[in-house]
N, CA, C and O atoms as a DFTB+ gen file, in Angstrom:
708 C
 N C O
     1  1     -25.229     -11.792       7.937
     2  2     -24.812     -11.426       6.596
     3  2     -23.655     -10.422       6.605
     4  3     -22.946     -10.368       5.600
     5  1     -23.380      -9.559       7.731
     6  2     -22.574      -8.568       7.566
     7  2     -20.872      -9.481       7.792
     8  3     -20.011      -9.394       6.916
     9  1     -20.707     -10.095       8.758
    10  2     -19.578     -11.035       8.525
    11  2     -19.624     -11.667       7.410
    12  3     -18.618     -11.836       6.721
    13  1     -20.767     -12.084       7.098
    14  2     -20.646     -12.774       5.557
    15  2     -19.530     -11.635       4.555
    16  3     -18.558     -11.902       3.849
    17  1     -19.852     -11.004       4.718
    18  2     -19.640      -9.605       3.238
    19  2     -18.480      -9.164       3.839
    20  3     -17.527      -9.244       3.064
    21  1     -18.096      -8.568       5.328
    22  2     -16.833      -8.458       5.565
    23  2     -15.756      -9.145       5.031
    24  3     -14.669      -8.778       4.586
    25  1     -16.401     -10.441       5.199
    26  2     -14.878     -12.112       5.325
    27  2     -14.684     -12.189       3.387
    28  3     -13.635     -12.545       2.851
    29  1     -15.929     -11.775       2.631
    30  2     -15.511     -11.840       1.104
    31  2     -15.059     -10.365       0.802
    32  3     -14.438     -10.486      -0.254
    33  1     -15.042      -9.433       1.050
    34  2     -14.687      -8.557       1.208
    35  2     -12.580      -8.690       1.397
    36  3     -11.732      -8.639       0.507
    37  1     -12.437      -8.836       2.681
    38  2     -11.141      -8.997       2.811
    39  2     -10.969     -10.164       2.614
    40  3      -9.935     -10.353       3.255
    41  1     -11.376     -11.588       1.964
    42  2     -10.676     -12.068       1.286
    43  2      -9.901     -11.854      -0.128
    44  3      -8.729     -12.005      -0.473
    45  1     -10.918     -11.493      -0.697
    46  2     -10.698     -10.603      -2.011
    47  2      -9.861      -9.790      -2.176
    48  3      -8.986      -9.930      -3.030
    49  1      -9.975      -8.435      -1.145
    50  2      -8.900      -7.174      -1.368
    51  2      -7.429      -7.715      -0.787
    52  3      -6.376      -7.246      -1.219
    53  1      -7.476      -8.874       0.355
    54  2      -6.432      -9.182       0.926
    55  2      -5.324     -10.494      -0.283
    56  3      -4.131     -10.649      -0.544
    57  1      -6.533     -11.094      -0.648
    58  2      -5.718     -12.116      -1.981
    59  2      -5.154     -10.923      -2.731
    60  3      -3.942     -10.986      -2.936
    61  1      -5.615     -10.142      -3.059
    62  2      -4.946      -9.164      -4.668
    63  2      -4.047      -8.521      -3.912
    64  3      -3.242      -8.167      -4.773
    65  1      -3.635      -8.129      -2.890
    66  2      -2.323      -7.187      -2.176
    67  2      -1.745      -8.618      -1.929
    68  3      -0.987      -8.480      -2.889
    69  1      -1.493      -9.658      -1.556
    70  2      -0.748     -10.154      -0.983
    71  2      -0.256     -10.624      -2.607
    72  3       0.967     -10.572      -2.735
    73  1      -0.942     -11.032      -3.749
    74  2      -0.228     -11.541      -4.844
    75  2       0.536      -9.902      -5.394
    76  3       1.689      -9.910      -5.826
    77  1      -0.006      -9.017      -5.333
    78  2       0.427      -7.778      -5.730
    79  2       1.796      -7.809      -5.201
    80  3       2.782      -7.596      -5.906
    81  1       1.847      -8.127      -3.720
    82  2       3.035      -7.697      -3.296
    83  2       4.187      -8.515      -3.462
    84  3       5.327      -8.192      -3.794
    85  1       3.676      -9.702      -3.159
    86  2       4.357     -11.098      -4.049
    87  2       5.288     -10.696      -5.255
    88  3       6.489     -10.957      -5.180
    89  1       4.890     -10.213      -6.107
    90  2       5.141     -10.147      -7.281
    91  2       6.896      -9.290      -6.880
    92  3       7.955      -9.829      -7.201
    93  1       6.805      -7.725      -6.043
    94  2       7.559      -6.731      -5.493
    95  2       8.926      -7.617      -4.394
    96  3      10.112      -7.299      -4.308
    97  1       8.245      -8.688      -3.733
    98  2       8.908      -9.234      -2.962
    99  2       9.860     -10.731      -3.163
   100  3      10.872     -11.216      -2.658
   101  1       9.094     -11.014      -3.967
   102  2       9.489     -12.239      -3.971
   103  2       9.707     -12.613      -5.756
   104  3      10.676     -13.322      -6.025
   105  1       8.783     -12.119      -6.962
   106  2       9.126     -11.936      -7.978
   107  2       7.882     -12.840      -8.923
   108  3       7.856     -12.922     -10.151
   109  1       6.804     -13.525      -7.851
   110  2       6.253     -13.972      -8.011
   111  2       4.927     -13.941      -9.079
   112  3       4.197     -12.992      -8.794
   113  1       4.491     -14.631     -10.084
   114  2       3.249     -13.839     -10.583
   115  2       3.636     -13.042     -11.717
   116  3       2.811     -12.266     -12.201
   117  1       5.098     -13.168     -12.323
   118  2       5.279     -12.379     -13.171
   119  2       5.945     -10.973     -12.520
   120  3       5.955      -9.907     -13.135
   121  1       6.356     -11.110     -11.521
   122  2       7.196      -9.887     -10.834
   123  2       8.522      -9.660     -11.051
   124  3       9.442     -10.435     -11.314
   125  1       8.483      -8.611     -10.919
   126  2      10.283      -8.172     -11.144
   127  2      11.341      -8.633      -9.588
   128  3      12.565      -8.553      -9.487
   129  1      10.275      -9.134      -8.481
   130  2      11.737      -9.350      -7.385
   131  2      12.078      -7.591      -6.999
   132  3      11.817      -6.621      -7.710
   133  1      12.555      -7.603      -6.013
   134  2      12.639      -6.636      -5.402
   135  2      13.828      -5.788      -6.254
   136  3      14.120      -4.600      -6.120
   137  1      14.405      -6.758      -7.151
   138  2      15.659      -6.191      -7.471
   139  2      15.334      -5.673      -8.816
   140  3      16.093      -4.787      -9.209
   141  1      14.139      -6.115      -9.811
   142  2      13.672      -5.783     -10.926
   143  2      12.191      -4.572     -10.772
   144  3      11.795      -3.699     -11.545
   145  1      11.666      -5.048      -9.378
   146  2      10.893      -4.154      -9.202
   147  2      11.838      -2.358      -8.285
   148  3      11.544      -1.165      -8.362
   149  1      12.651      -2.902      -7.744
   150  2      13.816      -1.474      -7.314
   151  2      14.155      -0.723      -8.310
   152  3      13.710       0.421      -8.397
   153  1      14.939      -1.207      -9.160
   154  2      15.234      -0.569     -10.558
   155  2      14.070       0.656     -11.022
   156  3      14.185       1.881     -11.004
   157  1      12.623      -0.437     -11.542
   158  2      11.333       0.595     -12.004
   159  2      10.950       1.527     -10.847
   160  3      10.379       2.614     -10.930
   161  1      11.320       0.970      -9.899
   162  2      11.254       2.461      -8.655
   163  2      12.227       3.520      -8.656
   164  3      11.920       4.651      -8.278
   165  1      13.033       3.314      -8.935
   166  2      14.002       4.348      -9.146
   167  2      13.761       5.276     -10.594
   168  3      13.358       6.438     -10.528
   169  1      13.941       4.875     -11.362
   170  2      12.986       5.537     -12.182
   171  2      11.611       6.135     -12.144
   172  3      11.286       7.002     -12.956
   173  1      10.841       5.715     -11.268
   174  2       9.474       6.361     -11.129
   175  2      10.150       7.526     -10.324
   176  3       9.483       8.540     -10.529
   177  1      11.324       7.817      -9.397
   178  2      11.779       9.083      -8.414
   179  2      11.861       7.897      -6.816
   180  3      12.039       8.374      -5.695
   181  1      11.710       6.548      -7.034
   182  2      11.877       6.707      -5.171
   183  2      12.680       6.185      -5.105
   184  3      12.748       5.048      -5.572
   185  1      13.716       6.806      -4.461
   186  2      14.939       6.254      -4.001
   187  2      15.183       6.311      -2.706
   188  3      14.610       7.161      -2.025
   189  1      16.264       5.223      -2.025
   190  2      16.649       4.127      -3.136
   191  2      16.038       2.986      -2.775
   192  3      15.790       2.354      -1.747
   193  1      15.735       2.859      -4.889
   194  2      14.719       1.718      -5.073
   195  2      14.506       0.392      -4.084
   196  3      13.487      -0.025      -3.535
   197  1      15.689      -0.035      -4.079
   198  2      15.697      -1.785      -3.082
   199  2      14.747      -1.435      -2.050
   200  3      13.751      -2.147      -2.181
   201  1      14.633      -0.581      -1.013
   202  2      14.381      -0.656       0.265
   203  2      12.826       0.272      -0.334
   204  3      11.923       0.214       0.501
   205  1      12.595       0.786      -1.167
   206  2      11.547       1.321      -1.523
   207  2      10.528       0.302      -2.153
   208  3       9.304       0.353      -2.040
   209  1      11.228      -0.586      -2.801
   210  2      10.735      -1.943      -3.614
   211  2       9.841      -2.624      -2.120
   212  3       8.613      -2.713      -2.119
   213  1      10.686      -3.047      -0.952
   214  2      10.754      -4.386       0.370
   215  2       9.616      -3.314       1.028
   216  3       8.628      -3.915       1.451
   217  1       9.564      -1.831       1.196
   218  2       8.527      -1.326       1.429
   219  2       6.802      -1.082       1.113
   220  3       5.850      -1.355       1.845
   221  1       6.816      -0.565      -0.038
   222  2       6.011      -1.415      -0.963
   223  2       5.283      -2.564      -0.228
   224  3       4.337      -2.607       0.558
   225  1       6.155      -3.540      -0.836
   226  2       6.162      -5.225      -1.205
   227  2       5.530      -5.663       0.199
   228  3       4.637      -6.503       0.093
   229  1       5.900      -5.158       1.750
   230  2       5.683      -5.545       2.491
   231  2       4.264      -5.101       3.109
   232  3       3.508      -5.843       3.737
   233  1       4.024      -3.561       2.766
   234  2       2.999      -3.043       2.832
   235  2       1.796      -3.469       2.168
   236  3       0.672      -3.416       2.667
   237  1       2.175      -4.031       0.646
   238  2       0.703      -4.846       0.175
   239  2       0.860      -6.395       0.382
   240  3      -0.105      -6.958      -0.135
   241  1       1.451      -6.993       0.768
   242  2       1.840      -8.815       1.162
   243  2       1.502      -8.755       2.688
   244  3       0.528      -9.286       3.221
   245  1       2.177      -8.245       3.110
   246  2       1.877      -8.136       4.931
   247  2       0.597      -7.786       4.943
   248  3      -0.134      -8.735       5.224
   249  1      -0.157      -6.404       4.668
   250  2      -1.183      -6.030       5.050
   251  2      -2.252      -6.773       4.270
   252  3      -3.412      -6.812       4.681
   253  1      -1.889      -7.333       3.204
   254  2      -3.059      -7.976       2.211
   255  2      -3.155      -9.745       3.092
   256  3      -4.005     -10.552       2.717
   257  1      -2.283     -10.045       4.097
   258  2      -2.198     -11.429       4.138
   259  2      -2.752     -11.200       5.770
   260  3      -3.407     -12.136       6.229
   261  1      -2.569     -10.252       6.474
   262  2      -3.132     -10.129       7.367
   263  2      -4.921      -9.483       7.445
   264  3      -5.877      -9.617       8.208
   265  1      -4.589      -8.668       6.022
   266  2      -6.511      -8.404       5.876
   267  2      -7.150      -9.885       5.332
   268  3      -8.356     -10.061       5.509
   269  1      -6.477     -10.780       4.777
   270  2      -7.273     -12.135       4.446
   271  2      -7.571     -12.691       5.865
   272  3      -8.709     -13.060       6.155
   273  1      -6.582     -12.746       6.711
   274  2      -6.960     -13.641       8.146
   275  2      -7.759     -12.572       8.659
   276  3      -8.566     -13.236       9.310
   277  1      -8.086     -11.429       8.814
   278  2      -8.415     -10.938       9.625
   279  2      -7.672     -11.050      10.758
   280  3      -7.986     -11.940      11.547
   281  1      -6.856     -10.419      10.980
   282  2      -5.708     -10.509      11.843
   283  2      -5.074      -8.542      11.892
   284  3      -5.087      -7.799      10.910
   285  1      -4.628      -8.179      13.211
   286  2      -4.745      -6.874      13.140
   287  2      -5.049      -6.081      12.211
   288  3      -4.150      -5.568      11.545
   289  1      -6.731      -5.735      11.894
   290  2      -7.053      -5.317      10.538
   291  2      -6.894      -3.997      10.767
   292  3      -6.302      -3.569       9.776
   293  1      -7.069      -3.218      11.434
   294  2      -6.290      -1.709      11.733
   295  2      -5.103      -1.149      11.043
   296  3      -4.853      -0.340      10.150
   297  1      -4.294      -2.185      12.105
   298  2      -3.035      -2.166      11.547
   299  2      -2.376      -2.474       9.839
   300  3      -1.379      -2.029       9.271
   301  1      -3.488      -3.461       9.381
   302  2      -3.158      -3.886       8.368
   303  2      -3.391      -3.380       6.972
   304  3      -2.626      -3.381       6.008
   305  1      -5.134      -2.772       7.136
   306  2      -5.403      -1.889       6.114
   307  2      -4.784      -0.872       6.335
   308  3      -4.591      -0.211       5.315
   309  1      -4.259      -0.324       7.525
   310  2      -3.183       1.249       7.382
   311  2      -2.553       1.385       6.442
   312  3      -2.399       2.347       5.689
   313  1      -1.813      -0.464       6.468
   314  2      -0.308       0.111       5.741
   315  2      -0.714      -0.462       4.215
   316  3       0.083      -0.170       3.323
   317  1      -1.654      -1.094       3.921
   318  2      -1.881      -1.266       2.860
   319  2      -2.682       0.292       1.743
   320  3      -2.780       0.512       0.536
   321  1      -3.150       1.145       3.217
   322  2      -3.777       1.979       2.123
   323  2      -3.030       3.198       2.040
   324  3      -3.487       4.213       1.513
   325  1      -1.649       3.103       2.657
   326  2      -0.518       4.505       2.730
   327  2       0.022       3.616       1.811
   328  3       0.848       4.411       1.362
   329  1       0.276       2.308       0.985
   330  2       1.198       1.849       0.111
   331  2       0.376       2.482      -0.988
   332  3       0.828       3.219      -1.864
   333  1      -0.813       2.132      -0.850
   334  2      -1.832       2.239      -2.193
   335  2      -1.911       4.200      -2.391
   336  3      -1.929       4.624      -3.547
   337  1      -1.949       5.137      -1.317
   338  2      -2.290       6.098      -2.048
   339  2      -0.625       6.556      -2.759
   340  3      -0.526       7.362      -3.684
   341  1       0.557       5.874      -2.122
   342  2       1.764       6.079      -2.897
   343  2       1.675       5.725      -4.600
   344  3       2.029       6.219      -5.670
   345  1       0.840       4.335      -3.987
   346  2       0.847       4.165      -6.196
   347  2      -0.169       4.966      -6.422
   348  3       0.176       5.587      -7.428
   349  1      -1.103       5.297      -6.138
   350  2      -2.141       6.103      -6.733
   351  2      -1.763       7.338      -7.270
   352  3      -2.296       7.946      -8.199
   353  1      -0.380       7.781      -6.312
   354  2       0.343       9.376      -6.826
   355  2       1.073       8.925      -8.139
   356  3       1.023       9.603      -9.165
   357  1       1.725       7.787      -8.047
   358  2       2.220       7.582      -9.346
   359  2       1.800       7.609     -10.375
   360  3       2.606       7.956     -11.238
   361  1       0.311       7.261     -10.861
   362  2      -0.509       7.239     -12.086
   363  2      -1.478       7.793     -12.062
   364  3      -2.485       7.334     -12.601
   365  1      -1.453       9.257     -11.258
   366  2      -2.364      10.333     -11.171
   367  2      -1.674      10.877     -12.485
   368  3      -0.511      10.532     -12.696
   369  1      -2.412      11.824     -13.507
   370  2      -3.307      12.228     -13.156
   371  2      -4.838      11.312     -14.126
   372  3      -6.061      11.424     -14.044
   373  1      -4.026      10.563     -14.864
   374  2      -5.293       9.633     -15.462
   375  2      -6.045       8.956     -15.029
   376  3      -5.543       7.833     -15.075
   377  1      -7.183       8.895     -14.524
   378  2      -7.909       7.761     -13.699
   379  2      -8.313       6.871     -14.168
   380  3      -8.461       6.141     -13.189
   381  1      -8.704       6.209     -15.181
   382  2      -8.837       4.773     -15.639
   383  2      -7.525       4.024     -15.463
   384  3      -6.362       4.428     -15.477
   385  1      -8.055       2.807     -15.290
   386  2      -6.128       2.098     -15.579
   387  2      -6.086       1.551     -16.894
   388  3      -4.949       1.101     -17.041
   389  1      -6.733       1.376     -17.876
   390  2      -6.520       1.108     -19.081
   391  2      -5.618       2.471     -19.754
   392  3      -4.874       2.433     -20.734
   393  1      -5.897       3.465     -19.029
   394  2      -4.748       4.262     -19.339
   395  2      -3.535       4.848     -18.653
   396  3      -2.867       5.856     -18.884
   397  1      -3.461       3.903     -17.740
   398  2      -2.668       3.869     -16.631
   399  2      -2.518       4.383     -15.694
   400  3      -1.454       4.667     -15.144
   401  1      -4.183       4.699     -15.180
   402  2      -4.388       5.707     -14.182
   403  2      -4.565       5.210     -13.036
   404  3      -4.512       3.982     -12.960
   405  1      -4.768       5.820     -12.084
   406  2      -4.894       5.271     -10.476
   407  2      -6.303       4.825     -10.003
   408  3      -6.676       4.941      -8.836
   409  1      -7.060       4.303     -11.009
   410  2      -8.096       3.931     -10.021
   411  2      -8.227       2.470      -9.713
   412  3      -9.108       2.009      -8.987
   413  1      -7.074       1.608     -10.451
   414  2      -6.804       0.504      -9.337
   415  2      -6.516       0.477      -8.085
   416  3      -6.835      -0.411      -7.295
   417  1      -5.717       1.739      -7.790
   418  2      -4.833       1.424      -6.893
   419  2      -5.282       2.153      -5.383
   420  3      -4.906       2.003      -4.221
   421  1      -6.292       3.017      -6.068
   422  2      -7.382       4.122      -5.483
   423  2      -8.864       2.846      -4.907
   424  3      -9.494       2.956      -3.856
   425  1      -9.038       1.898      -5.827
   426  2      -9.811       1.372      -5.051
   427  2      -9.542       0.297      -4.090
   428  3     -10.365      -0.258      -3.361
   429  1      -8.515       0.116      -4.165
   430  2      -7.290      -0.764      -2.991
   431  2      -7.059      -0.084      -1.813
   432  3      -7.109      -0.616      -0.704
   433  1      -6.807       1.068      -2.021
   434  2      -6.806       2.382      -0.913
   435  2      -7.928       2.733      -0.144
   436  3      -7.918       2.892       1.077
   437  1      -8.936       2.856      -0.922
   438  2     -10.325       2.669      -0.449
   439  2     -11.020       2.113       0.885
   440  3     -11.687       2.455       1.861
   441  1     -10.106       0.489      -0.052
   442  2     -11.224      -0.724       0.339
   443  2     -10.413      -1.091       1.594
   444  3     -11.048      -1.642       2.494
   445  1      -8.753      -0.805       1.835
   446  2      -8.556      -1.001       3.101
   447  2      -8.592      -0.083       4.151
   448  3      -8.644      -0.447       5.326
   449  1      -8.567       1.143       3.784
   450  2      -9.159       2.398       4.553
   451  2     -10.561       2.024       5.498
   452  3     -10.577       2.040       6.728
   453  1     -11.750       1.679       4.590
   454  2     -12.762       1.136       4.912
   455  2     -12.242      -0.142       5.744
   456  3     -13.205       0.008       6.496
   457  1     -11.802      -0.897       6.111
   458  2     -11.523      -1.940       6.557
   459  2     -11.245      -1.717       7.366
   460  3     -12.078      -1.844       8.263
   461  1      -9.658      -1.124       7.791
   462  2      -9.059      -0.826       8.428
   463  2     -10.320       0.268       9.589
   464  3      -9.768       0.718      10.594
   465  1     -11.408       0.525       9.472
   466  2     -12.355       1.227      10.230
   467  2     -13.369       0.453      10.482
   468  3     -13.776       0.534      11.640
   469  1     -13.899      -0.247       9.818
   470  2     -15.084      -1.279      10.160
   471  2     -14.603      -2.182      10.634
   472  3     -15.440      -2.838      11.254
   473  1     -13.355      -2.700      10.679
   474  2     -12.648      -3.975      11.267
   475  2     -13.377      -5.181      10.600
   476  3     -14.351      -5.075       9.855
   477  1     -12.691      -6.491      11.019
   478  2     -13.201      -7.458       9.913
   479  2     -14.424      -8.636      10.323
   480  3     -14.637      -9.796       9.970
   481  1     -14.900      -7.948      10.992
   482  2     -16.374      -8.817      10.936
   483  2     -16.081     -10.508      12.161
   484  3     -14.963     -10.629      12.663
   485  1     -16.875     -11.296      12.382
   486  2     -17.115     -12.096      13.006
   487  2     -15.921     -13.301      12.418
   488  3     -15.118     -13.898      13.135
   489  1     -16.016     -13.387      11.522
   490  2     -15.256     -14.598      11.091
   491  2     -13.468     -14.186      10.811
   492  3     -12.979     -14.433       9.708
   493  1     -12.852     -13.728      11.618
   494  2     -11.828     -13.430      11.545
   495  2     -10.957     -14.035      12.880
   496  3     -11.469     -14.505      13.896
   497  1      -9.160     -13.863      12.537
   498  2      -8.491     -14.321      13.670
   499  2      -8.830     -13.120      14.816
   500  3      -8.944     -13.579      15.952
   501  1      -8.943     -12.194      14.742
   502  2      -9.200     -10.646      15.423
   503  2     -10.531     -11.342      16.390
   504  3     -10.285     -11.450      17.592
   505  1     -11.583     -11.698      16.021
   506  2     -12.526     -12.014      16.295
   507  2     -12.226     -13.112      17.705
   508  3     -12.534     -13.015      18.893
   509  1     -11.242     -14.497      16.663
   510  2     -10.909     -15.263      17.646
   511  2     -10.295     -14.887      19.151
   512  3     -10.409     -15.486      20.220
   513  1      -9.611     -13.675      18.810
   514  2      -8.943     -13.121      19.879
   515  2      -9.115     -12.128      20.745
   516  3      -8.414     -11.417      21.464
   517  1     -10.440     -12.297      20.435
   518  2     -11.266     -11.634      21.311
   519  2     -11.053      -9.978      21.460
   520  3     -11.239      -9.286      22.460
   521  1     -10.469      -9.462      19.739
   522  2     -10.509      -8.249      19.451
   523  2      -9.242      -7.128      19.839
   524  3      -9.146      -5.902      19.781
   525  1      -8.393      -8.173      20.237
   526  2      -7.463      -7.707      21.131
   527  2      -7.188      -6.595      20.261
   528  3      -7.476      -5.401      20.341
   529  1      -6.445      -7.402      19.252
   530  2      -5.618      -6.290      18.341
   531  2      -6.771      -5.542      16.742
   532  3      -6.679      -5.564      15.515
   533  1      -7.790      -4.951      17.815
   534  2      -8.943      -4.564      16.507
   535  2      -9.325      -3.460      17.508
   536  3     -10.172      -3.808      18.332
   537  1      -8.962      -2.456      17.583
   538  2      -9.224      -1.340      18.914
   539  2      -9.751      -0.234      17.932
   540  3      -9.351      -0.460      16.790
   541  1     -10.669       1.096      18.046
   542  2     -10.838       1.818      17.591
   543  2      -9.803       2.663      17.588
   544  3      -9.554       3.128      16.476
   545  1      -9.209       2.968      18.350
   546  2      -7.997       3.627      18.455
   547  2      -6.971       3.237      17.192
   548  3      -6.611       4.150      16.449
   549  1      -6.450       1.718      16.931
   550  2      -5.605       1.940      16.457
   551  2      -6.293       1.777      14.848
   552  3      -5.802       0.822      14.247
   553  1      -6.992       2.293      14.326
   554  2      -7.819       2.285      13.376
   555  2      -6.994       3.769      12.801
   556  3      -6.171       4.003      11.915
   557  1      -7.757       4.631      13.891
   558  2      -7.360       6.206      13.770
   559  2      -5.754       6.277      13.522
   560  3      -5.043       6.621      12.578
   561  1      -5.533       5.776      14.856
   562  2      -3.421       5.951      14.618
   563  2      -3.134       5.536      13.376
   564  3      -2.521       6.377      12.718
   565  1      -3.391       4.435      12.784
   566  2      -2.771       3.282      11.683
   567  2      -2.850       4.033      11.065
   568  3      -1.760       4.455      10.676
   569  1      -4.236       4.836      10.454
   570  2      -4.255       5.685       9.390
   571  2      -3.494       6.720       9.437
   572  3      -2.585       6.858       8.618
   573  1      -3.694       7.455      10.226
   574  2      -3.057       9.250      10.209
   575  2      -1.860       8.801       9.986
   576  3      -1.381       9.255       8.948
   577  1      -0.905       7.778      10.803
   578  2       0.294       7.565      10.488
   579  2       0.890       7.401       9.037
   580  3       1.855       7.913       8.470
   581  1      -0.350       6.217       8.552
   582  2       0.014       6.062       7.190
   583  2       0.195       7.060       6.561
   584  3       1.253       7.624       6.279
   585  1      -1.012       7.356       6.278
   586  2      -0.909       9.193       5.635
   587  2       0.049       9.731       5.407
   588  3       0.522      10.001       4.303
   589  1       0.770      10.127       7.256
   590  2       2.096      10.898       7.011
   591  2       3.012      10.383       6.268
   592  3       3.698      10.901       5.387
   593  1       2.965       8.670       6.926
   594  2       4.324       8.291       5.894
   595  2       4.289       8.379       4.449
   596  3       5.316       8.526       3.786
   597  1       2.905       8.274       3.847
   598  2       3.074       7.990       2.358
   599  2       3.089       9.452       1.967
   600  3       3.696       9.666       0.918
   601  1       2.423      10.788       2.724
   602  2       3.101      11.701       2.320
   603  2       4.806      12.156       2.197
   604  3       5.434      12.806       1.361
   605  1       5.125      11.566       3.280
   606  2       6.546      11.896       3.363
   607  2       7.661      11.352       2.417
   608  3       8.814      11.755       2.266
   609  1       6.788      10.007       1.640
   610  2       7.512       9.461       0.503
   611  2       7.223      10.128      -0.755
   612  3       8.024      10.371      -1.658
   613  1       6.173      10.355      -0.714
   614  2       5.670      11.391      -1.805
   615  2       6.359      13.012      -2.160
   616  3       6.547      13.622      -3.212
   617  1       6.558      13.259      -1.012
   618  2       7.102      14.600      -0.976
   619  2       8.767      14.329      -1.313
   620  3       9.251      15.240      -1.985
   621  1      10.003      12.897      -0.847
   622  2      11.085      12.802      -1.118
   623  2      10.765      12.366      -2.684
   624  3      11.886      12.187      -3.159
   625  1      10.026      12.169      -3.468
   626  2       9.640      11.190      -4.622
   627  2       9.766      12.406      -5.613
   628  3      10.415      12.412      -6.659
   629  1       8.790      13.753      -4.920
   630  2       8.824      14.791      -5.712
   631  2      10.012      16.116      -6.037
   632  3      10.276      16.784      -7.037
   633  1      10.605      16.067      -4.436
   634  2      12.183      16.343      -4.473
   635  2      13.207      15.952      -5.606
   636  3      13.751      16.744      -6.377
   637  1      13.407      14.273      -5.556
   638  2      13.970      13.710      -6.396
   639  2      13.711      14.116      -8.009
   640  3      14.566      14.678      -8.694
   641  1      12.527      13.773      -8.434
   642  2      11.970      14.154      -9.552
   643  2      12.525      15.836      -9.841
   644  3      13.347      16.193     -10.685
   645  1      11.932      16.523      -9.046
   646  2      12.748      18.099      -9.262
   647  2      14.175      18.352      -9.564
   648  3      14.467      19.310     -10.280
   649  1      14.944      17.696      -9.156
   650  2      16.188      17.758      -8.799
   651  2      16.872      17.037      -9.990
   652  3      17.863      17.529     -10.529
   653  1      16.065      15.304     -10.582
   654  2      16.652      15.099     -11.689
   655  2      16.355      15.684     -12.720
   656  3      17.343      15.968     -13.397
   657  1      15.311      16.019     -13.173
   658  2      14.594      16.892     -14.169
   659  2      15.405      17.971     -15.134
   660  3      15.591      19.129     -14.760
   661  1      15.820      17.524     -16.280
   662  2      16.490      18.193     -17.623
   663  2      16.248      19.503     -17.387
   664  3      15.177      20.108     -17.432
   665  1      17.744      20.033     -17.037
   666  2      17.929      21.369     -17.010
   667  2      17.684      22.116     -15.257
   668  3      17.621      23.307     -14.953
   669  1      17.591      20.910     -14.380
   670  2      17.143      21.376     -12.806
   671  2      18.939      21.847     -12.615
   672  3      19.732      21.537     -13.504
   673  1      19.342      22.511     -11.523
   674  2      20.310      22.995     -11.290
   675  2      20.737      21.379     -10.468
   676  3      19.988      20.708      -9.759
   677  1      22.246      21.064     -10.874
   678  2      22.579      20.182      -9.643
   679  2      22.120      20.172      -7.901
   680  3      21.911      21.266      -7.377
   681  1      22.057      19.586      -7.515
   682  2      21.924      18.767      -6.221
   683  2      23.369      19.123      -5.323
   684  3      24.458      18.585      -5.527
   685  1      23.123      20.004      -4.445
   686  2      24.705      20.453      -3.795
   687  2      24.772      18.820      -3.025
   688  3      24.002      18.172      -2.317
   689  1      26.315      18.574      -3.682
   690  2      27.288      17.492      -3.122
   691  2      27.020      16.201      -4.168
   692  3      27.390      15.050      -3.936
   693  1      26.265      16.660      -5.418
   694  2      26.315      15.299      -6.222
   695  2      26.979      16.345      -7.452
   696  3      26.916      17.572      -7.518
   697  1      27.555      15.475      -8.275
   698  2      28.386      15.905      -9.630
   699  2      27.763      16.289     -10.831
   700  3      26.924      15.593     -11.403
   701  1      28.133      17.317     -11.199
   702  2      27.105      17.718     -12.589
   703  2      27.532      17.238     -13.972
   704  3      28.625      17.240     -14.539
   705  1      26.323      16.828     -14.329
   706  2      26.637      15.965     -15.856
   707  2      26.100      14.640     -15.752
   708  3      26.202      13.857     -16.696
């Protein structure tokens, strides 16, 4: 039963990141495309948007399509749950999402965190491969790494935001007005 619940488990969380990301990457699903979803990133503070958009996009499509196969699930929930606590900073501080708060995006973060540590159960490609790429180790790395990175976007996200912000002093080497 526990492969049972793993394999619906990351089918589930891995279908909704990979259409999620779809949407960021490709435009799919009612998506803006990297070039409509870049834009609303730039405005949220992450710049610059394009490559912030393909980041994203790749982090919930890649990691959501590799948590469906069960295929480096370490690796995969990492980067899916350093994408997810990035949106989660975005629609903090409300937590419902009917009011556009982060606990969609918080339980996406969650659920591959958890994953990304329990690894994906018997019925997976990981499994087929005799676990190669499902190590406890890179469980730990995948994460802490993530972490840093989505802090480190978080922290340029909040820079930005400071810096554009009505009435912030210019930005030495950009033009005022």
């Amino acid at each position: 039963m526990r492969d049972a619940g793993l394999f619906v488990l990351r089918a589930g969380v891995g279908s909704v990141l990979l259409a999620h990301g779809s949407q960021k990457l490709f435009g799919w699903f009612g998506g803006g495309g990297v070039q409509g979803t870049g834009a609303a990133f730039e405005q949220m503070g992450f710049t610059p948007g394009g490559p912030s958009a393909v980041a994203a996009g790749l982090g919930e499509a890649g990691g959501g399509a590799l948590m469906l196969l069960g295929l480096a699930t370490p690796v995969a929930g990492a980067a899916a749950a350093g994408t997810m606590m990035a949106a989660s900073a975005v629609h903090f501080p409300a937590f419902f999402a009917q009011e556009g708060g982060y606990e969609y995006a918080a339980l996406l973060g969650v659920s591959t965190a958890a994953l990304a540590l329990t690894g994906p159960g018997g019925w997976s490609l990981d499994a087929l491969l005799g676990y190669r790429l499902n190590k406890p180790w890179l469980s730990v790395v995948g994460l802490v790494a993530s972490a840093v990175a989505a802090t480190a976007v978080l922290q340029r996200r909040a820079q930005h935001l400071a810096a554009t912000a009505p009435g912030a002093p210019p930005v030495e080497g950009e033009p005022e007005g």
